[in-house]
Short mmCIF file of C-alpha atoms in Angstrom, two decimals:
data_model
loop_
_atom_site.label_atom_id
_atom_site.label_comp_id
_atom_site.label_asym_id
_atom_site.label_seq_id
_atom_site.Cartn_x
_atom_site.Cartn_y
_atom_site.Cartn_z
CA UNK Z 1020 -63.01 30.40 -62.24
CA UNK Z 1021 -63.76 26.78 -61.71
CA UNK Z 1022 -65.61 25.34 -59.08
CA UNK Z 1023 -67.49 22.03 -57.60
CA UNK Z 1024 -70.93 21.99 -55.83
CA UNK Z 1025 -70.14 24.91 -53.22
CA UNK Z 1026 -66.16 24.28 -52.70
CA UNK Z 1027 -65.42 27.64 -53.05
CA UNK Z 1028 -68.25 29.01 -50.87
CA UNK Z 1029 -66.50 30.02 -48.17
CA UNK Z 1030 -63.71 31.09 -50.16
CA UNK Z 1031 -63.20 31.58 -53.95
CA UNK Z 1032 -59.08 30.66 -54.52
CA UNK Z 1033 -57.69 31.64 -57.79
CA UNK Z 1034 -57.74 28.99 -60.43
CA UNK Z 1035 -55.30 28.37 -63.54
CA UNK Z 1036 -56.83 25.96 -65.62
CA UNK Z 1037 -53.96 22.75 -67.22
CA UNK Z 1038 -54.42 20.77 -70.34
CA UNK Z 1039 -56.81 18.01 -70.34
CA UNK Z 1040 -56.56 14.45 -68.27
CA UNK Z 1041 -58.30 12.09 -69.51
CA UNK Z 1042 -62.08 13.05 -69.00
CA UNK Z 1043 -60.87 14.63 -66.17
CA UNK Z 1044 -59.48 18.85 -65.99
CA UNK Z 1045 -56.85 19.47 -63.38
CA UNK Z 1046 -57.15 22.96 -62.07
CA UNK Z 1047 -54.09 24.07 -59.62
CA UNK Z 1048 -54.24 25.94 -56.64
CA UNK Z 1049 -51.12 27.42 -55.77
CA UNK Z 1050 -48.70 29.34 -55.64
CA UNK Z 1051 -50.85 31.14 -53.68
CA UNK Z 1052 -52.39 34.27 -53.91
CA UNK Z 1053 -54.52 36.36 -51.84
CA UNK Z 1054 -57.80 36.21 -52.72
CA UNK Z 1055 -59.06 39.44 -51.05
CA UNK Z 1056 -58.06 42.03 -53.87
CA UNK Z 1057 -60.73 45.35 -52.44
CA UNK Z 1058 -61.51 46.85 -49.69
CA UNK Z 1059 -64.90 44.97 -50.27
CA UNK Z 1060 -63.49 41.78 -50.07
CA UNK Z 1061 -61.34 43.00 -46.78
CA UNK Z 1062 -64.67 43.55 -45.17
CA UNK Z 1063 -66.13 40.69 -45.95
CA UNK Z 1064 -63.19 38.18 -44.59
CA UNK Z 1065 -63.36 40.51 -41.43
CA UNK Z 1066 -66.84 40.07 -41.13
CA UNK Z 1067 -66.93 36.75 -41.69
CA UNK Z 1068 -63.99 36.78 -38.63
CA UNK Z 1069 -66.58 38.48 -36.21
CA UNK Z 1070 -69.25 36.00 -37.06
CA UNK Z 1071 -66.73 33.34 -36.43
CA UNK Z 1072 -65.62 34.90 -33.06
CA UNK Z 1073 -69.14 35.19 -31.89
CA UNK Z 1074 -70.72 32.33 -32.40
CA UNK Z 1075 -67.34 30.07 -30.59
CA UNK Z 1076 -67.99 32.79 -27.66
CA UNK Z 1077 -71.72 32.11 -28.07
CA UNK Z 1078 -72.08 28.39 -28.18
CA UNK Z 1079 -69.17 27.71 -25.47
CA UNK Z 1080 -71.31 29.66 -23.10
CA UNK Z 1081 -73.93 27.67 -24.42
CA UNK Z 1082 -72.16 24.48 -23.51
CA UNK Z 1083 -70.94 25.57 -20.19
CA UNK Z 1084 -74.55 27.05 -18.95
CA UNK Z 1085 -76.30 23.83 -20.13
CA UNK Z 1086 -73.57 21.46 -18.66
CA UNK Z 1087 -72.70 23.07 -15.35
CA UNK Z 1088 -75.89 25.34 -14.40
CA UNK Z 1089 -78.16 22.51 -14.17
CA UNK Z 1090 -80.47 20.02 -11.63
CA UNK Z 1091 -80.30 17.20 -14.10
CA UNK Z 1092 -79.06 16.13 -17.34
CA UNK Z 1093 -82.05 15.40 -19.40
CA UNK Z 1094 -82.08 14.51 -22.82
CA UNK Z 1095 -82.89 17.63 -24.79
CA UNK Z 1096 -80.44 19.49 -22.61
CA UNK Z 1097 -77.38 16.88 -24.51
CA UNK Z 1098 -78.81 17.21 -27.84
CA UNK Z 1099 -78.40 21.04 -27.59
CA UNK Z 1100 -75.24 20.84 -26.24
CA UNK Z 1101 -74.39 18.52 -29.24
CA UNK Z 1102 -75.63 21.32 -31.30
CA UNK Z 1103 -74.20 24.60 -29.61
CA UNK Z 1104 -70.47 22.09 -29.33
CA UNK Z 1105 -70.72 21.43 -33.30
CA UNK Z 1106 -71.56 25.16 -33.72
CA UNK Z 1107 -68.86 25.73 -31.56
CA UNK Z 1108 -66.24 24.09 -33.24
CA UNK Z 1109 -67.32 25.36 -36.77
CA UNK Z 1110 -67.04 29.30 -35.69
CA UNK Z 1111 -63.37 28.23 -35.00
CA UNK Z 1112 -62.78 26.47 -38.56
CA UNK Z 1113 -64.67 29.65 -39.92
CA UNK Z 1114 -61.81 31.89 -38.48
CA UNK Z 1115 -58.76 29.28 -39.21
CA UNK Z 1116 -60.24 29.58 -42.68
CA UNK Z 1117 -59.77 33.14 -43.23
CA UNK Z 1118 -56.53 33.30 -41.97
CA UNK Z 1119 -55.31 30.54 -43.39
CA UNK Z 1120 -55.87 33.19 -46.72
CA UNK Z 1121 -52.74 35.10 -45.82
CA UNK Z 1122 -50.49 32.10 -45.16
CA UNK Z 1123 -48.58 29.83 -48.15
CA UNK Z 1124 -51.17 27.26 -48.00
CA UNK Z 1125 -47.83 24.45 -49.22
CA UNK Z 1126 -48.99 21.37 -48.11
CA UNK Z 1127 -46.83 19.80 -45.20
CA UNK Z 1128 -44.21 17.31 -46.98
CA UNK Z 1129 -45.24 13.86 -44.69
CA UNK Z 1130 -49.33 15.01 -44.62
CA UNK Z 1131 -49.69 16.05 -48.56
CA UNK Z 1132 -52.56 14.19 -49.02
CA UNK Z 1133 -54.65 14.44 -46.16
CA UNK Z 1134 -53.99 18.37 -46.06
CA UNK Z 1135 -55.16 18.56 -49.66
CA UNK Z 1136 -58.27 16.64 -49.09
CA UNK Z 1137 -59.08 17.61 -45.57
CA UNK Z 1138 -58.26 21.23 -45.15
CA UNK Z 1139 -57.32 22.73 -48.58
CA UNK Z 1140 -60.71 21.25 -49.39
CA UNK Z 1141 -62.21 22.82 -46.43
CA UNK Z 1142 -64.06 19.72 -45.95
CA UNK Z 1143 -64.00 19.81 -42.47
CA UNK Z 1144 -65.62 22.93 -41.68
CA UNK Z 1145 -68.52 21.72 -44.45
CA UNK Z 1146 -68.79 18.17 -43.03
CA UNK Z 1147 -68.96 20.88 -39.75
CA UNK Z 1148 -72.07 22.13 -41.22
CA UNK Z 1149 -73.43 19.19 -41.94
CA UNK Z 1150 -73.28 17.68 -38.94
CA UNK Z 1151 -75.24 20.41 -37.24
CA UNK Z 1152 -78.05 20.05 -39.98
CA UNK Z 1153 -78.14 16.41 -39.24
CA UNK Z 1154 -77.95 17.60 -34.75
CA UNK Z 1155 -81.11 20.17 -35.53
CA UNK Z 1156 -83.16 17.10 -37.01
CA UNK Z 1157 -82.29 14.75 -34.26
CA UNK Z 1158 -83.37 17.85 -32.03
CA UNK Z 1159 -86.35 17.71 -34.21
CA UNK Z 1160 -87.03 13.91 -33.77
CA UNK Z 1161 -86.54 14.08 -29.96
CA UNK Z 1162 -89.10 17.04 -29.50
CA UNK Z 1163 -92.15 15.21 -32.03
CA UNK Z 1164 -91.71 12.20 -29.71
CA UNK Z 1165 -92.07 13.97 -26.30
CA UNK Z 1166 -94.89 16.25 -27.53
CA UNK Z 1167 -96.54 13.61 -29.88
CA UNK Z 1168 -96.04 10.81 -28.05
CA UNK Z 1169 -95.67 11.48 -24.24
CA UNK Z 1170 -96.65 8.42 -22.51
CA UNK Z 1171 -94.03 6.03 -25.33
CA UNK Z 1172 -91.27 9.00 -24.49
CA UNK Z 1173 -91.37 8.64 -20.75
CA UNK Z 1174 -91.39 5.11 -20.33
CA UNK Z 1175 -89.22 4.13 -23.26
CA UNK Z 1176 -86.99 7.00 -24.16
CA UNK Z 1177 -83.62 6.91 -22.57
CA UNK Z 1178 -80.32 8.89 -22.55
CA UNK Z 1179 -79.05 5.71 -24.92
CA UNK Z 1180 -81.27 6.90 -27.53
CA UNK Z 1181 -80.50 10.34 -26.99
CA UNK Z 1182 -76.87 9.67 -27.40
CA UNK Z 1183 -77.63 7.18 -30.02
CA UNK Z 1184 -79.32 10.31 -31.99
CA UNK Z 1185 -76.46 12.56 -31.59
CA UNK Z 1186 -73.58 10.41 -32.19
CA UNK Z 1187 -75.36 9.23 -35.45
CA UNK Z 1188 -75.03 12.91 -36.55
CA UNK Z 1189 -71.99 13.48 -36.18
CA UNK Z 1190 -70.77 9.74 -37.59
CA UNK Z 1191 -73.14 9.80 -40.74
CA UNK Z 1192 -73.81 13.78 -41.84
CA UNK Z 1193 -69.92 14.22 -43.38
CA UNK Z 1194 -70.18 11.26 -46.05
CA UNK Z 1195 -71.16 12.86 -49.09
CA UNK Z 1196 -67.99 15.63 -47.89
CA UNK Z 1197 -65.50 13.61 -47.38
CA UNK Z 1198 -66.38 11.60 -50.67
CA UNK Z 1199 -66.36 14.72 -52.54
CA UNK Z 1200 -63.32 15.73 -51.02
CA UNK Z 1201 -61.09 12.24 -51.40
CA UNK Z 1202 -62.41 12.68 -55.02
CA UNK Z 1203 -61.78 15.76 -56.13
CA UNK Z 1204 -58.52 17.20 -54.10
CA UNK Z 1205 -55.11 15.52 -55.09
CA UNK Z 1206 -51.29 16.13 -54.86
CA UNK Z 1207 -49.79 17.45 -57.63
CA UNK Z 1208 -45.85 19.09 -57.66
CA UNK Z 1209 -46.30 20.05 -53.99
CA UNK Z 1210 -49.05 21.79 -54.40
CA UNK Z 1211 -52.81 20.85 -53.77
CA UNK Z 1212 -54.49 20.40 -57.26
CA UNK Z 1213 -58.80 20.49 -57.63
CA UNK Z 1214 -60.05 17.91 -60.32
CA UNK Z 1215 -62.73 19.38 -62.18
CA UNK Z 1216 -65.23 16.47 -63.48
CA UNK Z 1217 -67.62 16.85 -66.43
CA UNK Z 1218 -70.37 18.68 -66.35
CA UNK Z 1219 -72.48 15.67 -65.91
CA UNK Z 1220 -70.66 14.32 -62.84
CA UNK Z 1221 -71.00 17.76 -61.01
CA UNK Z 1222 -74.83 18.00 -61.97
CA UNK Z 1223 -75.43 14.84 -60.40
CA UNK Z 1224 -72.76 15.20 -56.92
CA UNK Z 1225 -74.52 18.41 -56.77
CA UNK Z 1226 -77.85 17.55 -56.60
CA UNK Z 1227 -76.66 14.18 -54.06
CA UNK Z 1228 -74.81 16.77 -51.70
CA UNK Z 1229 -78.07 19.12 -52.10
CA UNK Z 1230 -80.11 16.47 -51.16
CA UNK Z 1231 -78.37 14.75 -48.04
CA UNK Z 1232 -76.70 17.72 -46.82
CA UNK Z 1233 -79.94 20.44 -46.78
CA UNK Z 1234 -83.61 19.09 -48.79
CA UNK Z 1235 -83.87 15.61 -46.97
CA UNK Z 1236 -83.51 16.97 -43.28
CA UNK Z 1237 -85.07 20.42 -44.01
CA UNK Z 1238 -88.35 18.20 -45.00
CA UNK Z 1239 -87.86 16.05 -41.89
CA UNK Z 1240 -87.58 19.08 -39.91
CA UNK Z 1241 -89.99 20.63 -41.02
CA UNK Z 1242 -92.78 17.62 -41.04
CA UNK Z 1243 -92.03 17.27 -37.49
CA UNK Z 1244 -91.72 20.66 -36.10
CA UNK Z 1245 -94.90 21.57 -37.65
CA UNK Z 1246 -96.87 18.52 -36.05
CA UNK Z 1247 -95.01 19.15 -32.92
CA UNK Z 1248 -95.89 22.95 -33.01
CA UNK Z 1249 -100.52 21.99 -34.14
CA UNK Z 1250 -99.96 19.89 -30.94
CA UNK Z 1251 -98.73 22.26 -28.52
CA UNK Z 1252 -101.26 24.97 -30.16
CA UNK Z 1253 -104.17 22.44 -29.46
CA UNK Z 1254 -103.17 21.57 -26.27
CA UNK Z 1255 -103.18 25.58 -25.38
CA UNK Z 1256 -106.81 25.77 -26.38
CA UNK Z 1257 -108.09 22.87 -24.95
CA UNK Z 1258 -105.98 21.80 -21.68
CA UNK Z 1259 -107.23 23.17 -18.15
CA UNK Z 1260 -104.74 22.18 -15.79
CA UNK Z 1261 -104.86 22.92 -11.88
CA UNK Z 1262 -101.60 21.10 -10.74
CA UNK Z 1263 -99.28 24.24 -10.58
CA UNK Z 1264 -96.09 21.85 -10.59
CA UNK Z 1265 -97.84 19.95 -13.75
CA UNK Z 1266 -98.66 23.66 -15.19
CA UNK Z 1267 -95.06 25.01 -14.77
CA UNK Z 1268 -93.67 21.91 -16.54
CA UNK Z 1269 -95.74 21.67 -19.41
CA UNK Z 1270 -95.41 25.44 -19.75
CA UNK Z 1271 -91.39 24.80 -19.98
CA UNK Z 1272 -91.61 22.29 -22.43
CA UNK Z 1273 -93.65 24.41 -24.46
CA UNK Z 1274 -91.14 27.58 -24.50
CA UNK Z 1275 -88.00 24.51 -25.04
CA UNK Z 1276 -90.01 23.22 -28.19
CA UNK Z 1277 -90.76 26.46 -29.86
CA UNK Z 1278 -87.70 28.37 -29.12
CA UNK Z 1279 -86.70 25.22 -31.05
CA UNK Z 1280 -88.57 25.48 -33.64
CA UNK Z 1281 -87.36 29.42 -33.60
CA UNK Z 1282 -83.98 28.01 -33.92
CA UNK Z 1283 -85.43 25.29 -37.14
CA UNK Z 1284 -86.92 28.71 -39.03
CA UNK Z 1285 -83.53 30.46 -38.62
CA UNK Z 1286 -81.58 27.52 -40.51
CA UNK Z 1287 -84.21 28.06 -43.51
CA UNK Z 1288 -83.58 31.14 -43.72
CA UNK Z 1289 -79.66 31.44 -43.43
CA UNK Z 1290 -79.02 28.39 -45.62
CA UNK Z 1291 -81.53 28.32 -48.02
CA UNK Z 1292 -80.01 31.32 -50.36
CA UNK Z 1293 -76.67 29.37 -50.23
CA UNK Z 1294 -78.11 25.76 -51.15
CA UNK Z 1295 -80.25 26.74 -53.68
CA UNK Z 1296 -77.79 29.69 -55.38
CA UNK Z 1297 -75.15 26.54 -55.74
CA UNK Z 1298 -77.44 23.84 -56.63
CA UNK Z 1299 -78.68 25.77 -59.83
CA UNK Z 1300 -74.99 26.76 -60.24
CA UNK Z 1301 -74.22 22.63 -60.39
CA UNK Z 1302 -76.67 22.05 -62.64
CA UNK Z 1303 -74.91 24.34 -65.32
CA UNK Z 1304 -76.08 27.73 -64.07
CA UNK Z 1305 -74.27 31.20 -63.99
CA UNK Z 1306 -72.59 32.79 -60.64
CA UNK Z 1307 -71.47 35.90 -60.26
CA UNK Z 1308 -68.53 35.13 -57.28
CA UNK Z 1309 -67.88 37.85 -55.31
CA UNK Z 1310 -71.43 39.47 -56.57
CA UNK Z 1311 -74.07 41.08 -54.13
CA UNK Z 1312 -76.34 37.89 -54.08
CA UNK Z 1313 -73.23 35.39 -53.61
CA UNK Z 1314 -72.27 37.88 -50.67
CA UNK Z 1315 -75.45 38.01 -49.16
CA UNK Z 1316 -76.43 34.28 -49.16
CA UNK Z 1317 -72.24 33.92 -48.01
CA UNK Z 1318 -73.05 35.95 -44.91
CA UNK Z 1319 -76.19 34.32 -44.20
CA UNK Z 1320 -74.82 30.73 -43.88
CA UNK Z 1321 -71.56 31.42 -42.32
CA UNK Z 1322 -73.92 33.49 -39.31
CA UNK Z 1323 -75.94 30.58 -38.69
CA UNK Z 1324 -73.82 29.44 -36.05
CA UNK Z 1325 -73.89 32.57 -34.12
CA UNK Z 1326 -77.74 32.75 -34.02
CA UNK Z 1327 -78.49 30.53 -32.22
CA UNK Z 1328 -76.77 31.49 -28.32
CA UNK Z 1329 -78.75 34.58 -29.72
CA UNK Z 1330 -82.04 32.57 -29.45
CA UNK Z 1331 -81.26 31.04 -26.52
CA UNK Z 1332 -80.43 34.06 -24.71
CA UNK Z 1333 -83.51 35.90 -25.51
CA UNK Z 1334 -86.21 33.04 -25.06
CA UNK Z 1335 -84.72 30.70 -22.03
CA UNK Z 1336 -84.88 32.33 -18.60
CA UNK Z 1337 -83.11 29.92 -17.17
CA UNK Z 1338 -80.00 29.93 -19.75
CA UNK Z 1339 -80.17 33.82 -18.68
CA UNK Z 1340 -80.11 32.84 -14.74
CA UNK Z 1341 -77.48 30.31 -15.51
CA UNK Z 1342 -75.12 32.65 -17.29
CA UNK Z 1343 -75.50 35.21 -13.98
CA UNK Z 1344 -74.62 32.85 -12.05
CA UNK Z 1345 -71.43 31.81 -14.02
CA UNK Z 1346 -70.23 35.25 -13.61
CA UNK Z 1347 -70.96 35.67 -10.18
CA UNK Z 1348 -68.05 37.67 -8.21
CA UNK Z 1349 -68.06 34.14 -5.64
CA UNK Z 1350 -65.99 31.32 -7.63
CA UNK Z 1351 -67.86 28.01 -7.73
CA UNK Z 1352 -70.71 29.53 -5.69
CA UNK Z 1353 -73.70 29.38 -8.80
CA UNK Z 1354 -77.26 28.48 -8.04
CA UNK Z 1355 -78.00 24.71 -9.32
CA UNK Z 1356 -80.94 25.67 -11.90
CA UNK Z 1357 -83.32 23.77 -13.72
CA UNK Z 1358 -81.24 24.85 -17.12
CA UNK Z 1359 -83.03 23.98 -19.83
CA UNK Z 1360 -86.06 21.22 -18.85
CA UNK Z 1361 -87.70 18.91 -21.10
#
């Protein structure tokens, strides 16, 4: 089985190496064939199907709550909706992907190429991933400067910059995808052909994906979530407060940033199994596909997504008042709530 950085992560296809190209070996996908050959491998595409089902459940209610159940839009309340709409729309590319398993995966006569290298690729639901990496560390950004820097945030940050962060996610975080995608993904006798490149090619697009699409903003995250996080400690132990309006605020913004933060640790641990397991497999390592560690980190990463309503659901009151209120028997008549505050 051939395979590039972590193409075949969500799902291994069968390959049939060709004769040699040029430096180049052509490896065809097609006619197609099933890939789920067990029971084991049943399970795990029905699995993945649940994960995929809860989290677009999950993060619409998410999006709703947020957007309707509110007293004002404030600028931590769009960047999560920018992160619970991208999780959103990559629970639904999770299930498209498993079906599209049990379909002839031909590409469409007129759209050959841009089915090839778009979906056959599956570089949209990766660039999908990526773009919520890239909407966690704007999250991250906007919570270091309104817990490190108060005064700056309030009388300089605006909603510009907070749609300036997450539109510059989702416009920046798919580049290394889509390169890897126009690259490698080609046309071939009407079916959708994957060009394997030399070994030292892959090493170094593997360790450039690795980089951009996990390393660089898990270190970002992480710097700044840990200096937000010291401050809010320190301000525990050494703020007295008697305004009870003041108290109640900074208490809020407290629970926002470390539910957060909550949200931060729960990335490491769902993608880091994947990123590292393919990055040592790009640099000329051995991967048992299909194996109990490749399944394991598989399940991790494609749940990450669903986690996160999970979070919210269990740490912010006010997403639980917000969500009783959308289901209240009287149609339109929900209580305007503070959703979640900065």
């Amino acid at each position: 089985m051939s395979s590039f950085v972590d193409s075949d992560f969500l799902i291994e296809s069968n390959f049939s190496d060709s004769s040699s190209h040029g430096p180049y070996t052509p490896v065809t996908i097609g006619p197609y064939t099933p890939v789920a050959s067990n029971s084991i491998e049943y399970a795990l595409h029905a699995l993945q199907c649940v994960i995929g089902l809860i989290g677009a459940v999950g993060n619409g209610l998410v999006c709703v709550v947020i957007w309707k159940v509110r007293k004002e839009q404030n600028f931590i309340n769009l960047l999560i909706v920018s992160q619970a709409a991208i999780d959103f729309f990559t629970s639904l590319l999770l299930i498209a992907n498993i079906i599209s398993l049990w379909v002839d995966e031909r590409p469409p006569e007129n759209l050959a190429d841009l089915y090839c290298i778009f979906w056959h690729s599956k570089v949209i639901i990766f660039s999908c991933w990526a773009i919520s990496t890239f909407n966690l560390t704007a999250i991250a950004i906007e919570r270091y400067l309104a817990i490190i820097h108060p005064f700056w945030y309030h009388q300089t940050f605006s909603r510009k910059h907070a749609w300036i962060l997450a539109v510059t996610a989702w416009l920046i975080a798919p580049i290394m995808r889509i390169i890897t995608g126009v690259r490698q993904h080609v046309v071939k006798q009407q079916r959708c052909d994957y060009v394997s490149p030399p070994m030292q090619e892959k090493m170094i697009l593997g360790v450039l994906i690795f980089l951009w699409d996990f390393f660089i903003p898990l270190c970002i995250m992480a710097f700044l979530f840990f200096r937000t996080i010291l401050k809010l400690h320190r301000m525990e132990t050494t703020e007295s407060i008697r305004d009870t309006e003041l108290q109640r605020k900074i208490l809020k913004r407290r629970n926002v940033t470390k539910t957060l933060f909550t949200v931060f640790v729960l990335f490491v641990i769902c993608w880091t199994p994947e990123r590292i397991t393919f990055l040592q497999f790009n640099l000329g390592g051995k991967l048992d596909f299909g194996g109990a560690w490749h399944t394991i980190a598989l399940i991790l990463a494609t749940s990450n997504s669903a986690v996160n309503p999970i979070v919210y659901a269990l740490r912010f009151e006010q997403y639980k008042d917000g969500l009783k209120s959308l289901c209240s028997r009287r149609r339109g008549d929900y209580q305007r709530i503070d959703g979640i505050t900065d």
